[in-house]
Amino acid sequence: MSAEKPKEEKRCRVGAFLCVPDTRPTRIILWLVAIAIVSFVIGFGILAASGAFSSGAGHATTPFSKTAWILSNTTEFPLDGATAGNVSVNMGAGEITLNGGAADNDLLEVTVFSKAPEWQPEYSSSLEGLVKTVRITDKGHTGKAWFAVDSTNRWEIRLADRVPVAADVRIGAGDCRLVLGTLNLTSLDVHAGAGDTVIDFNGYHGGRFDAVIMHGIGDLTLRIPASGNFRITVVQGVGDIAGTGFILNNGAYTPVGFNPALPVNEIFVKQGVGVLRLEMV
Amino acid sequence: MLQNEQEYIRILRDRLEGTLPAEDLEDLLSDYREHFRLGKADGRSEEELFRSLGSPEEVAKEIRATHLVKKAEHTCSCRNIFHAVVATLGLGLFNLVFVLLPFLLLIAMLLFVFVTGVVFTLVGPAAFVYALLQLMGLPAFSIWLSPLAGIFLSVGITAIGLLLIIGDYYLARFFYLLGIRYLKWNIRVITGTVNE
């Protein structure tokens, strides 16, 4: 009996809660558990403290960088004295973000995120009188290996805020986010094949423009300022139109602050398959 | 149709030779001979004795399965448990569902846990190195949102990987013992000795 007692005490020495055998493997396991817990607590604590998990950070659930292994390349197109611009963007597949915020002397800046430098799009620019034209065209998958077809192809485009711009955005497949509230548009053409598209006019105080939005398959969200003079004509294929607060008049949607006596920004939307969301902001 | 006792014994010997140790086999066969001898002494015919014992092929299968399960119980090894499972499969076609399927699912689960553990154990140090490179300012290796956090998280990932591998070992041992008990119960049910 006396020989059994030390063994019993040894068994329960590790802790009152964990009455496990105090053997070498047990100690290793407990050490590993402790290391894992402490490491994760400190690691995620650092991330939380640095704001990486905040809602605006865009990395809500992962400690990994979204741009891991992705090379970025920024190209700037100066105004060269132009007072207006034509911007044409043509992407085969990927993700486009277009908004204001280019440097004062630039018509636009493009940052391309991709896995290899040779996948950069083709650029062309010309100046005719006081109008600068810039074209950004995807070279397609011809230069990409078979294993890279689904790899990242993201273009972040920043346009000049003060210069009147005619924008033409075409995307075959992928998501498209156009935040145009700070821009001064003269026209807008958007052609999207498949994917979700968000076009945000929140805060728009630029000149009058006409917009044509041809959307194939996917959801389309239009954010229209409540006080803006916008009129949206919709030809809807298969899918619902979700929108509250808009006034439907002769097949066109207008926000509550619409005034026909003032210049009207006309938006024509043709939607194939998917939900059209009209959001008043 | 069996002719006589000698033929019964011969078939048993043929089926069990190589599976049972020679000494055990001889003991077993002498038990059967004794059974025949006592039966005959009681005035029972050979045909009656054959019927009560069952066919020698089926008896050999049952003995073989029981022996291999016991062997797997005494000496834990992949080879032994595999032989035990195969021998038990031979007792009935329905064991494809009741033995083979759970066995394969268990192997798949243990393999999955092991591979995950190995991947974590290998990825952890690699991620640790990349966190250090990122701290040194090499943007091409910036896989972490925060390299400092990455150092701690990669240590955690490695620890989780090692825990998975160790856990898989204990899980395999647990299921090995559970599997042996299940095979023994399965044999008892099939041979009708469950209540004996």
CSV table of C-alpha atoms in Angstrom, one decimal:
chain,number,residue,atom,x,y,z
A,1,MET,CA,0.0,0.0,0.0
A,2,SER,CA,2.8,2.4,0.9
A,3,ALA,CA,4.4,1.8,-2.4
A,4,GLU,CA,1.2,2.8,-4.3
A,5,LYS,CA,0.9,6.2,-2.6
A,6,PRO,CA,3.7,8.1,-4.2
A,7,LYS,CA,2.5,6.9,-7.6
A,8,GLU,CA,-1.0,8.2,-6.9
A,9,GLU,CA,0.4,11.5,-5.8
A,10,LYS,CA,2.5,11.7,-8.9
A,11,ARG,CA,-0.5,11.1,-11.1
A,12,CYS,CA,-2.3,14.1,-9.8
A,13,ARG,CA,0.6,16.5,-9.5
A,14,VAL,CA,0.1,18.1,-12.8
A,15,GLY,CA,-3.0,20.0,-11.7
A,16,ALA,CA,-6.2,19.7,-9.9
A,17,PHE,CA,-8.2,20.2,-13.0
A,18,LEU,CA,-6.2,17.9,-15.3
A,19,CYS,CA,-5.7,14.7,-13.3
A,20,VAL,CA,-3.5,13.1,-16.0
A,21,PRO,CA,-0.5,10.9,-15.7
A,22,ASP,CA,2.7,12.9,-15.2
A,23,THR,CA,4.7,11.1,-17.8
A,24,ARG,CA,7.1,12.4,-20.4
A,25,PRO,CA,4.6,12.4,-23.3
A,26,THR,CA,2.0,14.1,-21.1
A,27,ARG,CA,4.5,16.8,-20.2
A,28,ILE,CA,5.3,17.3,-23.9
A,29,ILE,CA,1.7,17.5,-24.9
A,30,LEU,CA,0.9,20.0,-22.1
A,31,TRP,CA,3.9,22.1,-23.1
A,32,LEU,CA,2.7,22.1,-26.7
A,33,VAL,CA,-0.8,23.0,-25.7
A,34,ALA,CA,0.5,25.9,-23.6
A,35,ILE,CA,2.8,27.1,-26.4
A,36,ALA,CA,0.0,27.0,-28.9
A,37,ILE,CA,-2.5,28.9,-26.7
A,38,VAL,CA,0.1,31.5,-25.6
A,39,SER,CA,1.3,32.0,-29.2
A,40,PHE,CA,-2.2,32.4,-30.6
A,41,VAL,CA,-3.3,34.7,-27.9
A,42,ILE,CA,-0.2,36.9,-28.4
A,43,GLY,CA,-0.4,36.7,-32.2
A,44,PHE,CA,-4.1,37.5,-32.5
A,45,GLY,CA,-3.7,40.1,-29.7
A,46,ILE,CA,-1.1,41.9,-31.7
A,47,LEU,CA,-3.3,41.8,-34.8
A,48,ALA,CA,-6.3,43.1,-32.8
A,49,ALA,CA,-4.3,45.8,-31.2
A,50,SER,CA,-2.9,46.9,-34.6
A,51,GLY,CA,-6.5,47.2,-36.0
A,52,ALA,CA,-6.0,44.5,-38.5
A,53,PHE,CA,-9.4,42.9,-37.6
A,54,SER,CA,-11.4,46.1,-37.7
A,55,SER,CA,-14.3,46.1,-40.1
A,56,GLY,CA,-12.7,48.6,-42.4
A,57,ALA,CA,-9.4,46.6,-42.7
A,58,GLY,CA,-10.8,44.1,-45.1
A,59,HIS,CA,-9.1,41.2,-43.5
A,60,ALA,CA,-11.9,40.3,-41.0
A,61,THR,CA,-11.0,36.7,-40.5
A,62,THR,CA,-7.5,36.0,-41.5
A,63,PRO,CA,-4.1,37.0,-40.2
A,64,PHE,CA,-2.7,36.6,-43.6
A,65,SER,CA,-2.1,39.4,-46.0
A,66,LYS,CA,-4.5,39.4,-49.0
A,67,THR,CA,-1.6,40.5,-51.2
A,68,ALA,CA,0.6,37.6,-50.2
A,69,TRP,CA,2.9,36.7,-53.1
A,70,ILE,CA,1.2,39.3,-55.2
A,71,LEU,CA,3.3,41.8,-56.9
A,72,SER,CA,1.9,45.3,-57.3
A,73,ASN,CA,2.9,47.8,-60.0
A,74,THR,CA,1.7,51.3,-60.2
A,75,THR,CA,1.6,53.4,-63.4
A,76,GLU,CA,0.8,57.1,-63.5
A,77,PHE,CA,-0.6,59.0,-66.4
A,78,PRO,CA,0.0,62.8,-66.1
A,79,LEU,CA,-2.5,65.3,-67.5
A,80,ASP,CA,0.1,66.9,-69.7
A,81,GLY,CA,-1.9,70.1,-69.8
A,82,ALA,CA,-5.2,68.4,-70.7
A,83,THR,CA,-8.4,69.8,-69.2
A,84,ALA,CA,-10.5,66.7,-69.9
A,85,GLY,CA,-10.0,63.0,-70.1
A,86,ASN,CA,-11.2,59.8,-71.7
A,87,VAL,CA,-10.5,56.7,-69.8
A,88,SER,CA,-11.1,53.3,-71.2
A,89,VAL,CA,-10.6,50.2,-69.1
A,90,ASN,CA,-11.0,46.7,-70.6
A,91,MET,CA,-10.4,43.7,-68.4
A,92,GLY,CA,-11.0,40.0,-69.3
A,93,ALA,CA,-11.3,38.5,-65.9
A,94,GLY,CA,-10.4,39.9,-62.5
A,95,GLU,CA,-11.4,42.6,-60.1
A,96,ILE,CA,-11.6,46.4,-60.8
A,97,THR,CA,-11.8,49.1,-58.3
A,98,LEU,CA,-12.2,52.6,-59.6
A,99,ASN,CA,-12.5,55.8,-57.6
A,100,GLY,CA,-11.1,59.3,-57.3
A,101,GLY,CA,-8.0,60.4,-55.5
A,102,ALA,CA,-5.3,60.6,-58.2
A,103,ALA,CA,-2.5,63.1,-57.6
A,104,ASP,CA,-3.2,66.7,-58.8
A,105,ASN,CA,-1.1,66.4,-62.0
A,106,ASP,CA,-2.3,63.0,-63.0
A,107,LEU,CA,-5.4,62.0,-65.0
A,108,LEU,CA,-5.2,58.6,-63.4
A,109,GLU,CA,-3.0,56.1,-61.5
A,110,VAL,CA,-3.3,52.4,-61.9
A,111,THR,CA,-2.1,49.8,-59.5
A,112,VAL,CA,-2.1,46.3,-60.8
A,113,PHE,CA,-1.9,43.4,-58.4
A,114,SER,CA,-0.9,40.2,-60.1
A,115,LYS,CA,1.4,37.3,-59.6
A,116,ALA,CA,3.9,38.2,-62.3
A,117,PRO,CA,5.2,41.3,-64.0
A,118,GLU,CA,4.4,40.0,-67.5
A,119,TRP,CA,0.7,39.9,-66.7
A,120,GLN,CA,0.5,43.7,-66.6
A,121,PRO,CA,-2.1,45.1,-68.9
A,122,GLU,CA,-1.3,47.1,-72.0
A,123,TYR,CA,-1.4,50.9,-71.7
A,124,SER,CA,-1.9,53.4,-74.4
A,125,SER,CA,-2.3,57.2,-74.0
A,126,SER,CA,-2.7,60.1,-76.4
A,127,LEU,CA,-3.3,63.8,-76.2
A,128,GLU,CA,-5.6,65.5,-78.7
A,129,GLY,CA,-6.0,69.1,-78.1
A,130,LEU,CA,-6.9,69.4,-74.4
A,131,VAL,CA,-8.3,65.9,-74.1
A,132,LYS,CA,-6.1,63.1,-72.8
A,133,THR,CA,-7.1,59.6,-73.6
A,134,VAL,CA,-5.9,56.6,-71.7
A,135,ARG,CA,-6.7,53.0,-72.5
A,136,ILE,CA,-5.9,50.1,-70.2
A,137,THR,CA,-6.4,46.7,-71.9
A,138,ASP,CA,-6.0,43.2,-70.4
A,139,LYS,CA,-3.7,41.1,-72.6
A,140,GLY,CA,-5.8,38.1,-71.7
A,141,HIS,CA,-4.5,34.7,-70.6
A,142,THR,CA,-2.1,34.2,-73.5
A,143,GLY,CA,0.9,34.9,-71.5
A,144,LYS,CA,-0.3,33.0,-68.4
A,145,ALA,CA,0.5,29.4,-67.6
A,146,TRP,CA,-2.5,27.0,-67.2
A,147,PHE,CA,-2.1,26.9,-63.5
A,148,ALA,CA,-2.3,30.7,-63.2
A,149,VAL,CA,-5.7,31.2,-64.9
A,150,ASP,CA,-7.5,31.7,-61.6
A,151,SER,CA,-4.7,33.8,-60.0
A,152,THR,CA,-5.2,37.3,-58.8
A,153,ASN,CA,-5.7,40.1,-61.4
A,154,ARG,CA,-6.8,43.2,-59.5
A,155,TRP,CA,-6.7,46.7,-60.9
A,156,GLU,CA,-7.1,49.7,-58.6
A,157,ILE,CA,-7.6,52.8,-60.6
A,158,ARG,CA,-7.6,56.3,-59.2
A,159,LEU,CA,-9.0,59.1,-61.4
A,160,ALA,CA,-8.5,62.8,-61.2
A,161,ASP,CA,-11.2,64.5,-59.1
A,162,ARG,CA,-11.2,67.9,-60.7
A,163,VAL,CA,-10.9,67.0,-64.4
A,164,PRO,CA,-14.1,66.1,-66.4
A,165,VAL,CA,-13.7,62.5,-67.3
A,166,ALA,CA,-15.6,60.2,-69.7
A,167,ALA,CA,-15.1,56.7,-68.3
A,168,ASP,CA,-15.7,53.4,-70.1
A,169,VAL,CA,-15.3,50.3,-68.0
A,170,ARG,CA,-15.6,46.8,-69.5
A,171,ILE,CA,-15.1,43.6,-67.6
A,172,GLY,CA,-15.7,40.1,-68.9
A,173,ALA,CA,-15.9,38.2,-65.6
A,174,GLY,CA,-15.3,39.4,-62.1
A,175,ASP,CA,-16.3,42.0,-59.5
A,176,CYS,CA,-16.3,45.6,-60.2
A,177,ARG,CA,-16.5,48.5,-57.7
A,178,LEU,CA,-16.8,52.0,-58.9
A,179,VAL,CA,-16.8,54.8,-56.3
A,180,LEU,CA,-17.5,57.9,-58.3
A,181,GLY,CA,-18.8,60.4,-55.7
A,182,THR,CA,-15.7,62.6,-55.9
A,183,LEU,CA,-15.4,62.6,-59.7
A,184,ASN,CA,-16.6,65.0,-62.4
A,185,LEU,CA,-18.1,62.8,-65.0
A,186,THR,CA,-19.1,63.6,-68.6
A,187,SER,CA,-20.2,60.1,-69.4
A,188,LEU,CA,-20.1,56.6,-68.0
A,189,ASP,CA,-20.3,53.3,-69.8
A,190,VAL,CA,-20.1,50.1,-67.9
A,191,HIS,CA,-20.2,46.7,-69.5
A,192,ALA,CA,-20.0,43.8,-67.2
A,193,GLY,CA,-20.3,40.1,-68.3
A,194,ALA,CA,-20.5,38.1,-65.1
A,195,GLY,CA,-19.9,39.1,-61.6
A,196,ASP,CA,-21.1,41.6,-59.0
A,197,THR,CA,-20.9,45.3,-59.6
A,198,VAL,CA,-21.3,48.2,-57.2
A,199,ILE,CA,-21.5,51.7,-58.5
A,200,ASP,CA,-21.5,54.4,-55.8
A,201,PHE,CA,-22.5,58.0,-56.6
A,202,ASN,CA,-22.6,59.0,-53.0
A,203,GLY,CA,-21.6,62.6,-52.6
A,204,TYR,CA,-21.6,63.3,-56.4
A,205,HIS,CA,-21.4,67.0,-57.1
A,206,GLY,CA,-19.7,66.9,-60.6
A,207,GLY,CA,-21.2,67.9,-63.9
A,208,ARG,CA,-24.2,66.3,-65.7
A,209,PHE,CA,-23.5,63.0,-67.4
A,210,ASP,CA,-25.3,60.2,-69.1
A,211,ALA,CA,-24.5,56.6,-68.0
A,212,VAL,CA,-25.1,53.3,-69.7
A,213,ILE,CA,-24.8,50.2,-67.6
A,214,MET,CA,-25.0,46.9,-69.4
A,215,HIS,CA,-24.9,44.1,-66.8
A,216,GLY,CA,-24.9,40.5,-67.7
A,217,ILE,CA,-25.0,37.9,-64.9
A,218,GLY,CA,-24.7,38.9,-61.3
A,219,ASP,CA,-25.9,41.4,-58.8
A,220,LEU,CA,-25.8,45.1,-59.5
A,221,THR,CA,-25.9,47.7,-56.8
A,222,LEU,CA,-26.4,51.4,-57.5
A,223,ARG,CA,-25.9,53.9,-54.7
A,224,ILE,CA,-27.6,57.1,-55.5
A,225,PRO,CA,-27.6,60.3,-53.3
A,226,ALA,CA,-31.0,61.2,-52.0
A,227,SER,CA,-30.5,64.8,-53.0
A,228,GLY,CA,-29.0,64.1,-56.4
A,229,ASN,CA,-30.7,64.7,-59.7
A,230,PHE,CA,-30.5,61.2,-61.0
A,231,ARG,CA,-33.1,59.4,-63.2
A,232,ILE,CA,-32.6,55.6,-63.6
A,233,THR,CA,-34.3,53.7,-66.4
A,234,VAL,CA,-34.2,50.0,-66.0
A,235,VAL,CA,-34.6,47.1,-68.4
A,236,GLN,CA,-34.6,44.1,-66.2
A,237,GLY,CA,-34.2,40.5,-67.4
A,238,VAL,CA,-34.4,37.8,-64.8
A,239,GLY,CA,-34.2,38.9,-61.2
A,240,ASP,CA,-35.7,41.4,-58.8
A,241,ILE,CA,-35.3,45.1,-58.4
A,242,ALA,CA,-34.8,45.9,-54.8
A,243,GLY,CA,-35.0,49.5,-53.8
A,244,THR,CA,-36.7,51.6,-51.2
A,245,GLY,CA,-37.4,55.3,-51.2
A,246,PHE,CA,-37.2,55.8,-55.0
A,247,ILE,CA,-40.1,57.2,-56.9
A,248,LEU,CA,-41.1,55.2,-60.0
A,249,ASN,CA,-42.4,57.4,-62.7
A,250,ASN,CA,-42.9,56.3,-66.3
A,251,GLY,CA,-40.6,53.4,-65.9
A,252,ALA,CA,-37.8,55.5,-64.4
A,253,TYR,CA,-36.7,55.6,-60.8
A,254,THR,CA,-35.8,58.9,-59.2
A,255,PRO,CA,-34.7,59.8,-55.7
A,256,VAL,CA,-36.8,61.9,-53.4
A,257,GLY,CA,-34.8,65.0,-54.1
A,258,PHE,CA,-35.3,64.8,-57.9
A,259,ASN,CA,-36.0,68.1,-59.7
A,260,PRO,CA,-36.7,67.8,-63.4
A,261,ALA,CA,-36.0,71.5,-63.9
A,262,LEU,CA,-32.4,71.0,-63.1
A,263,PRO,CA,-29.8,69.1,-65.2
A,264,VAL,CA,-30.6,65.4,-64.9
A,265,ASN,CA,-28.0,62.7,-64.7
A,266,GLU,CA,-29.6,59.9,-66.8
A,267,ILE,CA,-28.6,56.4,-66.0
A,268,PHE,CA,-29.8,53.6,-68.3
A,269,VAL,CA,-29.5,50.1,-66.8
A,270,LYS,CA,-29.9,46.9,-68.7
A,271,GLN,CA,-29.6,43.9,-66.4
A,272,GLY,CA,-29.6,40.3,-67.7
A,273,VAL,CA,-29.7,37.9,-64.7
A,274,GLY,CA,-29.4,39.0,-61.1
A,275,VAL,CA,-30.7,41.4,-58.5
A,276,LEU,CA,-30.6,45.1,-59.1
A,277,ARG,CA,-30.3,47.0,-55.8
A,278,LEU,CA,-31.1,50.7,-55.8
A,279,GLU,CA,-29.8,52.2,-52.6
A,280,MET,CA,-30.5,55.7,-51.6
A,281,VAL,CA,-27.6,57.2,-49.6
B,1,MET,CA,-19.7,-34.6,-48.9
B,2,LEU,CA,-17.2,-35.5,-46.2
B,3,GLN,CA,-16.1,-39.1,-46.1
B,4,ASN,CA,-14.8,-39.5,-42.6
B,5,GLU,CA,-13.0,-38.0,-39.6
B,6,GLN,CA,-9.6,-38.1,-41.2
B,7,GLU,CA,-10.8,-36.0,-44.1
B,8,TYR,CA,-12.4,-33.4,-41.7
B,9,ILE,CA,-9.1,-33.2,-39.8
B,10,ARG,CA,-7.1,-32.9,-43.1
B,11,ILE,CA,-9.2,-30.0,-44.3
B,12,LEU,CA,-8.8,-28.2,-41.0
B,13,ARG,CA,-5.1,-28.8,-41.1
B,14,ASP,CA,-4.8,-27.5,-44.7
B,15,ARG,CA,-6.7,-24.4,-43.9
B,16,LEU,CA,-5.0,-23.5,-40.7
B,17,GLU,CA,-1.4,-24.5,-41.5
B,18,GLY,CA,0.7,-21.4,-41.6
B,19,THR,CA,-1.8,-19.4,-39.6
B,20,LEU,CA,-1.6,-21.1,-36.3
B,21,PRO,CA,1.8,-22.2,-34.7
B,22,ALA,CA,2.4,-25.9,-35.3
B,23,GLU,CA,2.1,-26.7,-31.6
B,24,ASP,CA,-1.2,-24.9,-31.3
B,25,LEU,CA,-2.5,-26.5,-34.5
B,26,GLU,CA,-1.7,-30.0,-33.2
B,27,ASP,CA,-3.4,-29.2,-29.9
B,28,LEU,CA,-6.5,-28.0,-31.8
B,29,LEU,CA,-6.6,-31.0,-34.1
B,30,SER,CA,-6.2,-33.4,-31.1
B,31,ASP,CA,-9.1,-31.6,-29.5
B,32,TYR,CA,-11.2,-32.3,-32.6
B,33,ARG,CA,-10.0,-35.9,-32.7
B,34,GLU,CA,-11.0,-36.3,-29.0
B,35,HIS,CA,-14.4,-34.8,-29.8
B,36,PHE,CA,-14.9,-37.4,-32.6
B,37,ARG,CA,-13.7,-40.1,-30.3
B,38,LEU,CA,-16.0,-39.2,-27.5
B,39,GLY,CA,-18.9,-38.7,-29.9
B,40,LYS,CA,-18.5,-42.1,-31.4
B,41,ALA,CA,-18.2,-43.6,-27.9
B,42,ASP,CA,-21.6,-42.0,-27.2
B,43,GLY,CA,-23.0,-43.8,-30.2
B,44,ARG,CA,-23.3,-40.8,-32.5
B,45,SER,CA,-22.6,-41.2,-36.2
B,46,GLU,CA,-19.8,-39.3,-38.1
B,47,GLU,CA,-22.5,-37.5,-40.1
B,48,GLU,CA,-24.2,-36.4,-37.0
B,49,LEU,CA,-20.8,-35.1,-35.6
B,50,PHE,CA,-20.0,-33.3,-38.8
B,51,ARG,CA,-23.4,-31.6,-38.7
B,52,SER,CA,-22.9,-30.5,-35.0
B,53,LEU,CA,-19.4,-29.1,-35.7
B,54,GLY,CA,-20.2,-27.4,-39.0
B,55,SER,CA,-18.2,-27.7,-42.2
B,56,PRO,CA,-14.4,-27.7,-41.7
B,57,GLU,CA,-14.0,-24.7,-44.1
B,58,GLU,CA,-16.3,-22.6,-41.9
B,59,VAL,CA,-14.7,-23.8,-38.7
B,60,ALA,CA,-11.3,-23.1,-40.1
B,61,LYS,CA,-12.4,-19.5,-41.0
B,62,GLU,CA,-13.7,-18.9,-37.5
B,63,ILE,CA,-10.6,-20.3,-35.8
B,64,ARG,CA,-8.4,-18.3,-38.1
B,65,ALA,CA,-10.3,-15.1,-37.5
B,66,THR,CA,-10.3,-15.6,-33.7
B,67,HIS,CA,-6.6,-16.5,-33.7
B,68,LEU,CA,-5.6,-13.4,-35.8
B,69,VAL,CA,-7.7,-11.1,-33.7
B,70,LYS,CA,-6.0,-12.4,-30.5
B,71,LYS,CA,-2.6,-12.0,-32.2
B,72,ALA,CA,-3.4,-8.4,-33.1
B,73,GLU,CA,-4.6,-7.9,-29.5
B,74,HIS,CA,-1.3,-9.2,-28.1
B,75,THR,CA,1.0,-7.6,-30.6
B,76,CYS,CA,-0.1,-4.2,-31.8
B,77,SER,CA,0.9,-3.6,-35.4
B,78,CYS,CA,-0.7,-2.5,-38.7
B,79,ARG,CA,0.1,-5.8,-40.2
B,80,ASN,CA,-1.7,-7.8,-37.5
B,81,ILE,CA,-4.8,-5.6,-37.4
B,82,PHE,CA,-5.0,-5.8,-41.2
B,83,HIS,CA,-4.8,-9.6,-41.2
B,84,ALA,CA,-7.4,-9.7,-38.4
B,85,VAL,CA,-9.8,-7.5,-40.4
B,86,VAL,CA,-9.3,-9.5,-43.6
B,87,ALA,CA,-9.9,-12.8,-41.7
B,88,THR,CA,-13.1,-11.4,-40.1
B,89,LEU,CA,-14.3,-10.3,-43.5
B,90,GLY,CA,-14.1,-13.9,-44.6
B,91,LEU,CA,-16.8,-14.8,-42.1
B,92,GLY,CA,-19.6,-13.2,-44.0
B,93,LEU,CA,-20.3,-10.9,-46.9
B,94,PHE,CA,-22.1,-8.5,-44.7
B,95,ASN,CA,-18.9,-7.7,-42.9
B,96,LEU,CA,-18.0,-5.7,-45.9
B,97,VAL,CA,-20.4,-3.1,-44.4
B,98,PHE,CA,-19.9,-3.9,-40.7
B,99,VAL,CA,-16.1,-4.3,-40.7
B,100,LEU,CA,-14.5,-3.1,-43.9
B,101,LEU,CA,-16.4,0.2,-44.2
B,102,PRO,CA,-15.7,1.4,-40.6
B,103,PHE,CA,-12.1,0.2,-40.9
B,104,LEU,CA,-11.5,2.2,-44.1
B,105,LEU,CA,-13.3,5.3,-42.7
B,106,LEU,CA,-11.0,5.1,-39.6
B,107,ILE,CA,-7.9,4.8,-41.7
B,108,ALA,CA,-9.0,7.8,-43.8
B,109,MET,CA,-9.7,9.9,-40.7
B,110,LEU,CA,-6.4,9.0,-39.0
B,111,LEU,CA,-4.6,9.7,-42.3
B,112,PHE,CA,-6.3,13.0,-42.6
B,113,VAL,CA,-5.3,14.1,-39.1
B,114,PHE,CA,-1.8,12.9,-39.7
B,115,VAL,CA,-1.4,14.7,-43.0
B,116,THR,CA,-2.9,17.9,-41.5
B,117,GLY,CA,-0.5,17.6,-38.6
B,118,VAL,CA,2.5,17.2,-40.9
B,119,VAL,CA,1.4,20.1,-43.1
B,120,PHE,CA,1.0,22.4,-40.1
B,121,THR,CA,4.4,21.2,-38.7
B,122,LEU,CA,6.1,22.1,-42.0
B,123,VAL,CA,4.1,25.2,-42.8
B,124,GLY,CA,4.7,26.7,-39.3
B,125,PRO,CA,8.5,27.0,-39.5
B,126,ALA,CA,8.2,28.2,-43.1
B,127,ALA,CA,5.7,30.9,-42.1
B,128,PHE,CA,8.1,31.8,-39.2
B,129,VAL,CA,10.9,32.4,-41.7
B,130,TYR,CA,8.7,34.5,-43.9
B,131,ALA,CA,7.7,36.5,-40.9
B,132,LEU,CA,11.3,37.2,-40.1
B,133,LEU,CA,12.0,38.1,-43.8
B,134,GLN,CA,9.0,40.4,-43.7
B,135,LEU,CA,10.4,42.0,-40.5
B,136,MET,CA,13.6,42.6,-42.5
B,137,GLY,CA,11.6,44.4,-45.1
B,138,LEU,CA,11.2,42.0,-48.0
B,139,PRO,CA,7.8,42.8,-49.4
B,140,ALA,CA,7.8,39.8,-51.7
B,141,PHE,CA,7.4,37.6,-48.7
B,142,SER,CA,4.7,39.6,-46.9
B,143,ILE,CA,2.3,36.8,-46.2
B,144,TRP,CA,1.4,38.2,-42.7
B,145,LEU,CA,-0.7,41.2,-42.0
B,146,SER,CA,1.7,41.8,-39.1
B,147,PRO,CA,5.1,40.1,-39.1
B,148,LEU,CA,5.4,40.3,-35.3
B,149,ALA,CA,2.0,38.5,-35.0
B,150,GLY,CA,3.2,36.1,-37.7
B,151,ILE,CA,6.1,35.0,-35.6
B,152,PHE,CA,3.9,34.0,-32.7
B,153,LEU,CA,1.2,32.6,-34.9
B,154,SER,CA,3.7,30.4,-36.8
B,155,VAL,CA,4.9,29.0,-33.5
B,156,GLY,CA,1.3,28.3,-32.6
B,157,ILE,CA,0.7,26.6,-36.0
B,158,THR,CA,3.8,24.4,-35.5
B,159,ALA,CA,2.7,23.4,-32.0
B,160,ILE,CA,-0.8,22.6,-33.3
B,161,GLY,CA,0.8,20.4,-36.0
B,162,LEU,CA,2.9,18.5,-33.5
B,163,LEU,CA,-0.2,18.1,-31.3
B,164,LEU,CA,-2.1,16.7,-34.2
B,165,ILE,CA,0.6,14.2,-35.0
B,166,ILE,CA,0.9,13.1,-31.3
B,167,GLY,CA,-2.9,13.1,-31.0
B,168,ASP,CA,-3.1,11.0,-34.1
B,169,TYR,CA,-0.9,8.4,-32.5
B,170,TYR,CA,-3.0,8.2,-29.4
B,171,LEU,CA,-6.2,8.2,-31.5
B,172,ALA,CA,-4.8,5.3,-33.5
B,173,ARG,CA,-4.0,3.4,-30.3
B,174,PHE,CA,-7.5,4.1,-29.0
B,175,PHE,CA,-9.2,2.9,-32.2
B,176,TYR,CA,-6.9,-0.1,-32.4
B,177,LEU,CA,-8.1,-1.3,-29.0
B,178,LEU,CA,-11.7,-0.4,-29.8
B,179,GLY,CA,-11.4,-2.2,-33.2
B,180,ILE,CA,-10.1,-5.4,-31.5
B,181,ARG,CA,-13.0,-5.4,-29.1
B,182,TYR,CA,-15.4,-4.8,-32.0
B,183,LEU,CA,-13.9,-7.6,-34.1
B,184,LYS,CA,-14.1,-10.0,-31.1
B,185,TRP,CA,-17.7,-9.1,-30.6
B,186,ASN,CA,-18.4,-9.5,-34.4
B,187,ILE,CA,-16.9,-13.0,-34.4
B,188,ARG,CA,-18.9,-13.9,-31.3
B,189,VAL,CA,-22.1,-12.8,-33.0
B,190,ILE,CA,-21.3,-14.6,-36.2
B,191,THR,CA,-20.3,-17.9,-34.5
B,192,GLY,CA,-23.2,-17.7,-32.2
B,193,THR,CA,-21.2,-17.6,-29.0
B,194,VAL,CA,-22.3,-14.2,-28.0
B,195,ASN,CA,-24.2,-15.4,-24.9
B,196,GLU,CA,-21.8,-18.1,-24.0
